[in-house]
């Protein structure tokens, strides 16, 4: 029962992708192509490389201090974070892997700030592609490649359905949206519960940013709808809190289990197709 997956961006919320992929595998759903944006790109490539369990171990063992060591705080021009710790981890576990070496077709989505268009990377070295896909503007330095100025793909394609279709070879696409639970966000709940109060400027700005991200994801999915869309209830978890992997992985698993009949029916109806690199 083959499908392709489109794993959305969402920083720390991306640990939920691990649970999604594990639950699909447990239920006999063969993920034969995986595309991802930002943290979704990391999950997609690790799955395609047979390293999902490694990613799970990293996720479950991440503390605040370890997360800070990965981020490499430095406040240099163009970026607040160096990300050298992340790159070392990628090279340790993925080495010099090329996309062509992966067990199944996979792709990472970045955005070219010069052209303003999404860049679907499914060829060449894996590690720099992931670094480009997670390069949040202003936090991480953009990755320069072939004259392009690449940043986090969530700027233009927060849920990479188009990328999944590009490599899926006609397989049905199941998307995983980490940004859709705006009403579950703590800052949004606080404002909703007491709209007349003078809320702090930072809280208002954060709520507005979360709403913008949720609406961008919704609009992206409307323009390029998947065959089945999963919106995970992860809004109550702070997008920067990488220490809650246990909870997020469990949410990912439960979300798949809740829709497994529809996913299975979708996969069974799928025509014979072969994912393409």
Short mmCIF file of C-alpha atoms in Angstrom, two decimals:
data_model
loop_
_atom_site.label_atom_id
_atom_site.label_comp_id
_atom_site.label_asym_id
_atom_site.label_seq_id
_atom_site.Cartn_x
_atom_site.Cartn_y
_atom_site.Cartn_z
CA UNK A 1 0.00 0.00 0.00
CA UNK A 2 2.33 2.74 -1.23
CA UNK A 3 2.04 6.48 -0.65
CA UNK A 4 4.22 9.59 -0.72
CA UNK A 5 4.41 12.04 2.17
CA UNK A 6 4.81 15.82 2.32
CA UNK A 7 6.19 16.78 5.72
CA UNK A 8 5.64 20.40 6.71
CA UNK A 9 7.89 22.82 8.56
CA UNK A 10 7.45 23.80 12.19
CA UNK A 11 10.80 23.86 14.02
CA UNK A 12 10.56 21.81 17.24
CA UNK A 13 7.07 20.59 16.32
CA UNK A 14 8.76 18.51 13.63
CA UNK A 15 9.53 15.77 16.13
CA UNK A 16 5.91 14.75 15.52
CA UNK A 17 6.92 13.61 12.01
CA UNK A 18 8.84 10.75 13.61
CA UNK A 19 5.63 9.41 15.13
CA UNK A 20 3.76 9.85 11.85
CA UNK A 21 6.30 7.84 9.88
CA UNK A 22 6.53 5.14 12.54
CA UNK A 23 2.75 4.73 12.66
CA UNK A 24 2.49 4.49 8.88
CA UNK A 25 5.13 1.77 8.84
CA UNK A 26 3.48 -0.08 11.74
CA UNK A 27 0.19 -0.15 9.84
CA UNK A 28 1.71 -1.54 6.67
CA UNK A 29 1.66 1.71 4.69
CA UNK A 30 4.75 1.83 2.50
CA UNK A 31 6.11 5.37 2.24
CA UNK A 32 7.89 5.24 -1.12
CA UNK A 33 8.70 8.94 -1.51
CA UNK A 34 9.22 11.65 1.11
CA UNK A 35 9.53 15.41 0.69
CA UNK A 36 9.97 17.90 3.48
CA UNK A 37 10.26 21.57 4.32
CA UNK A 38 12.57 22.75 7.13
CA UNK A 39 12.36 20.23 10.02
CA UNK A 40 10.21 18.16 7.67
CA UNK A 41 13.16 17.93 5.28
CA UNK A 42 15.30 16.52 8.09
CA UNK A 43 12.66 13.90 8.90
CA UNK A 44 12.07 13.01 5.24
CA UNK A 45 15.77 12.52 4.47
CA UNK A 46 16.46 10.57 7.67
CA UNK A 47 13.55 8.26 6.82
CA UNK A 48 14.75 7.86 3.24
CA UNK A 49 18.26 7.09 4.50
CA UNK A 50 17.07 4.47 6.99
CA UNK A 51 18.05 6.73 9.90
CA UNK A 52 14.65 7.46 11.45
CA UNK A 53 15.54 5.62 14.66
CA UNK A 54 18.73 7.69 14.91
CA UNK A 55 16.65 10.86 14.58
CA UNK A 56 14.30 9.55 17.27
CA UNK A 57 17.21 8.97 19.67
CA UNK A 58 18.48 12.50 19.04
CA UNK A 59 15.00 13.96 19.52
CA UNK A 60 14.25 12.12 22.76
CA UNK A 61 17.65 13.01 24.26
CA UNK A 62 17.55 16.72 23.40
CA UNK A 63 17.75 19.07 26.38
CA UNK A 64 17.79 22.87 26.34
CA UNK A 65 21.59 22.87 26.70
CA UNK A 66 22.02 20.34 23.91
CA UNK A 67 19.66 22.30 21.65
CA UNK A 68 21.73 25.45 22.24
CA UNK A 69 24.91 23.57 21.33
CA UNK A 70 23.33 22.50 18.04
CA UNK A 71 22.25 26.06 17.23
CA UNK A 72 25.69 27.66 17.77
CA UNK A 73 24.75 31.13 19.06
CA UNK A 74 27.12 33.76 17.64
CA UNK A 75 25.33 37.01 16.53
CA UNK A 76 27.39 37.59 13.42
CA UNK A 77 26.26 39.73 10.45
CA UNK A 78 23.40 38.08 8.59
CA UNK A 79 22.55 35.53 11.28
CA UNK A 80 22.21 35.04 15.02
CA UNK A 81 22.92 31.29 14.84
CA UNK A 82 25.74 29.47 13.12
CA UNK A 83 24.22 26.02 13.05
CA UNK A 84 27.62 24.32 13.04
CA UNK A 85 26.42 21.83 15.64
CA UNK A 86 23.55 20.81 13.38
CA UNK A 87 25.86 20.42 10.41
CA UNK A 88 28.27 18.25 12.43
CA UNK A 89 25.36 16.02 13.46
CA UNK A 90 24.16 15.73 9.88
CA UNK A 91 27.60 14.83 8.62
CA UNK A 92 28.07 12.32 11.45
CA UNK A 93 24.92 10.37 10.62
CA UNK A 94 24.41 11.10 6.93
CA UNK A 95 28.05 11.52 5.94
CA UNK A 96 28.52 12.33 2.28
CA UNK A 97 25.20 10.86 1.20
CA UNK A 98 23.71 12.10 -2.05
CA UNK A 99 19.98 12.13 -2.71
CA UNK A 100 20.64 9.50 -5.37
CA UNK A 101 21.99 7.18 -2.62
CA UNK A 102 18.80 7.18 -0.52
CA UNK A 103 16.57 4.10 -0.21
CA UNK A 104 13.55 5.99 -1.57
CA UNK A 105 13.23 9.26 -3.50
CA UNK A 106 13.36 12.27 -1.21
CA UNK A 107 13.46 16.04 -1.55
CA UNK A 108 14.15 19.09 0.61
CA UNK A 109 12.45 22.42 -0.09
CA UNK A 110 14.23 25.76 0.28
CA UNK A 111 13.43 29.26 -0.94
CA UNK A 112 15.62 31.39 -3.19
CA UNK A 113 15.49 34.93 -1.77
CA UNK A 114 16.70 36.36 -5.08
CA UNK A 115 13.94 34.93 -7.28
CA UNK A 116 11.39 34.50 -4.49
CA UNK A 117 10.61 30.99 -5.70
CA UNK A 118 10.72 27.60 -3.98
CA UNK A 119 13.68 25.36 -4.77
CA UNK A 120 13.04 21.61 -4.68
CA UNK A 121 16.35 19.87 -4.03
CA UNK A 122 16.36 16.17 -4.94
CA UNK A 123 19.87 15.83 -6.37
CA UNK A 124 23.33 16.27 -4.95
CA UNK A 125 24.58 16.29 -1.37
CA UNK A 126 22.02 15.77 1.36
CA UNK A 127 23.52 17.74 4.28
CA UNK A 128 23.76 21.19 2.62
CA UNK A 129 20.25 20.73 1.22
CA UNK A 130 18.88 20.21 4.72
CA UNK A 131 20.88 23.18 6.01
CA UNK A 132 19.31 25.34 3.29
CA UNK A 133 15.82 24.07 4.05
CA UNK A 134 16.11 24.90 7.78
CA UNK A 135 17.85 28.28 7.34
CA UNK A 136 15.26 30.47 9.07
CA UNK A 137 15.85 34.02 7.74
CA UNK A 138 17.62 36.21 10.26
CA UNK A 139 18.49 33.29 12.52
CA UNK A 140 20.61 31.09 10.26
CA UNK A 141 22.90 32.30 7.51
CA UNK A 142 21.47 31.61 4.04
CA UNK A 143 23.11 28.84 2.04
CA UNK A 144 24.59 30.04 -1.24
CA UNK A 145 24.43 27.47 -4.04
CA UNK A 146 24.71 27.90 -7.81
CA UNK A 147 24.14 31.64 -7.54
CA UNK A 148 21.07 31.17 -5.36
CA UNK A 149 20.51 32.59 -1.87
CA UNK A 150 18.67 29.77 -0.12
CA UNK A 151 16.65 30.05 3.10
CA UNK A 152 13.98 28.05 4.92
CA UNK A 153 11.45 26.64 2.45
CA UNK A 154 8.60 27.46 4.83
CA UNK A 155 8.70 31.02 3.51
CA UNK A 156 6.97 29.89 0.31
CA UNK A 157 6.04 26.20 0.71
CA UNK A 158 5.31 25.34 4.34
CA UNK A 159 3.74 21.98 3.40
CA UNK A 160 5.62 20.64 0.33
CA UNK A 161 2.89 18.86 -1.62
CA UNK A 162 4.32 19.99 -4.96
CA UNK A 163 7.73 18.61 -4.04
CA UNK A 164 6.20 15.28 -3.03
CA UNK A 165 4.29 15.04 -6.30
CA UNK A 166 7.47 15.78 -8.24
CA UNK A 167 9.17 12.67 -6.88
CA UNK A 168 6.12 10.49 -6.23
CA UNK A 169 5.62 9.10 -9.73
CA UNK A 170 1.83 9.20 -9.41
CA UNK A 171 1.58 7.86 -5.86
CA UNK A 172 -1.08 9.45 -3.62
CA UNK A 173 0.31 12.18 -1.37
CA UNK A 174 -0.45 12.47 2.34
CA UNK A 175 0.52 15.85 3.80
CA UNK A 176 1.41 16.60 7.41
CA UNK A 177 0.74 20.18 8.50
CA UNK A 178 2.30 21.35 11.77
CA UNK A 179 1.09 24.95 11.46
CA UNK A 180 -2.68 24.48 11.24
CA UNK A 181 -3.50 24.39 14.96
CA UNK A 182 -3.51 28.16 15.50
CA UNK A 183 -6.33 28.07 18.06
CA UNK A 184 -4.27 25.69 20.17
CA UNK A 185 -1.42 28.19 20.52
CA UNK A 186 -0.96 29.47 24.04
CA UNK A 187 -0.59 33.10 22.94
CA UNK A 188 -3.70 32.88 20.79
CA UNK A 189 -5.69 31.27 23.62
CA UNK A 190 -4.67 34.01 26.07
CA UNK A 191 -5.85 36.75 23.74
CA UNK A 192 -9.05 34.90 22.85
CA UNK A 193 -9.92 34.36 26.51
CA UNK A 194 -9.42 38.02 27.42
CA UNK A 195 -9.65 40.16 24.24
CA UNK A 196 -10.15 43.45 26.13
CA UNK A 197 -6.93 43.19 28.11
CA UNK A 198 -3.82 45.15 27.08
CA UNK A 199 -1.67 42.16 26.18
CA UNK A 200 2.13 42.58 25.96
CA UNK A 201 3.44 43.66 22.57
CA UNK A 202 5.53 40.50 22.25
CA UNK A 203 2.48 38.29 22.85
CA UNK A 204 0.49 40.15 20.19
CA UNK A 205 3.40 39.90 17.74
CA UNK A 206 3.81 36.17 18.42
CA UNK A 207 0.09 35.49 17.99
CA UNK A 208 0.11 37.42 14.72
CA UNK A 209 3.13 35.49 13.46
CA UNK A 210 1.54 32.15 14.36
CA UNK A 211 -1.65 33.19 12.55
CA UNK A 212 0.35 34.24 9.50
CA UNK A 213 2.10 30.87 9.41
CA UNK A 214 -1.18 28.99 9.82
CA UNK A 215 -2.84 30.95 7.02
CA UNK A 216 0.17 30.49 4.72
CA UNK A 217 0.00 26.74 5.27
CA UNK A 218 -3.77 26.72 4.66
CA UNK A 219 -3.45 28.74 1.46
CA UNK A 220 -0.59 26.54 0.24
CA UNK A 221 -2.70 23.41 0.73
CA UNK A 222 -5.68 24.98 -1.02
CA UNK A 223 -3.55 25.86 -4.05
CA UNK A 224 -1.95 22.42 -4.20
CA UNK A 225 -4.17 19.99 -2.27
CA UNK A 226 -2.83 16.57 -1.26
CA UNK A 227 -4.84 13.40 -1.59
CA UNK A 228 -5.21 13.39 2.19
CA UNK A 229 -4.25 16.11 4.65
CA UNK A 230 -3.28 15.59 8.28
CA UNK A 231 -3.28 18.64 10.55
CA UNK A 232 -1.60 17.74 13.82
CA UNK A 233 -2.90 19.14 17.14
CA UNK A 234 0.45 20.51 18.27
CA UNK A 235 -0.39 24.17 18.80
CA UNK A 236 -0.02 23.92 22.59
CA UNK A 237 3.69 23.11 22.22
CA UNK A 238 6.04 26.05 21.78
CA UNK A 239 7.57 25.99 18.34
CA UNK A 240 11.04 26.54 19.87
CA UNK A 241 10.81 23.85 22.55
CA UNK A 242 12.89 20.92 21.29
CA UNK A 243 12.66 19.12 24.65
CA UNK A 244 9.14 17.70 24.19
CA UNK A 245 9.89 14.96 21.70
CA UNK A 246 8.14 12.22 23.68
CA UNK A 247 4.85 14.10 23.59
CA UNK A 248 5.14 15.17 19.96
CA UNK A 249 6.09 11.71 18.68
CA UNK A 250 3.04 10.32 20.49
CA UNK A 251 0.82 12.96 18.88
CA UNK A 252 2.17 12.03 15.45
CA UNK A 253 1.37 8.36 16.05
CA UNK A 254 -2.14 9.07 17.34
CA UNK A 255 -2.90 11.37 14.41
CA UNK A 256 -2.11 8.60 11.94
CA UNK A 257 -4.05 5.99 13.92
CA UNK A 258 -7.10 8.27 13.91
CA UNK A 259 -7.05 8.44 10.10
CA UNK A 260 -5.60 5.04 9.29
CA UNK A 261 -8.74 3.70 7.61
CA UNK A 262 -8.77 6.64 5.18
CA UNK A 263 -5.03 6.37 4.59
CA UNK A 264 -5.29 2.64 3.95
CA UNK A 265 -8.23 3.12 1.57
CA UNK A 266 -6.31 5.83 -0.29
CA UNK A 267 -3.24 3.61 -0.62
CA UNK A 268 -5.31 0.63 -1.78
CA UNK A 269 -6.94 2.71 -4.53
CA UNK A 270 -3.59 4.00 -5.73
CA UNK A 271 -2.65 2.94 -9.26
CA UNK A 272 0.56 1.01 -9.73
CA UNK A 273 3.22 3.70 -9.83
CA UNK A 274 6.90 4.08 -9.22
CA UNK A 275 8.40 6.99 -7.35
CA UNK A 276 11.03 8.88 -9.34
CA UNK A 277 14.24 10.60 -8.37
#
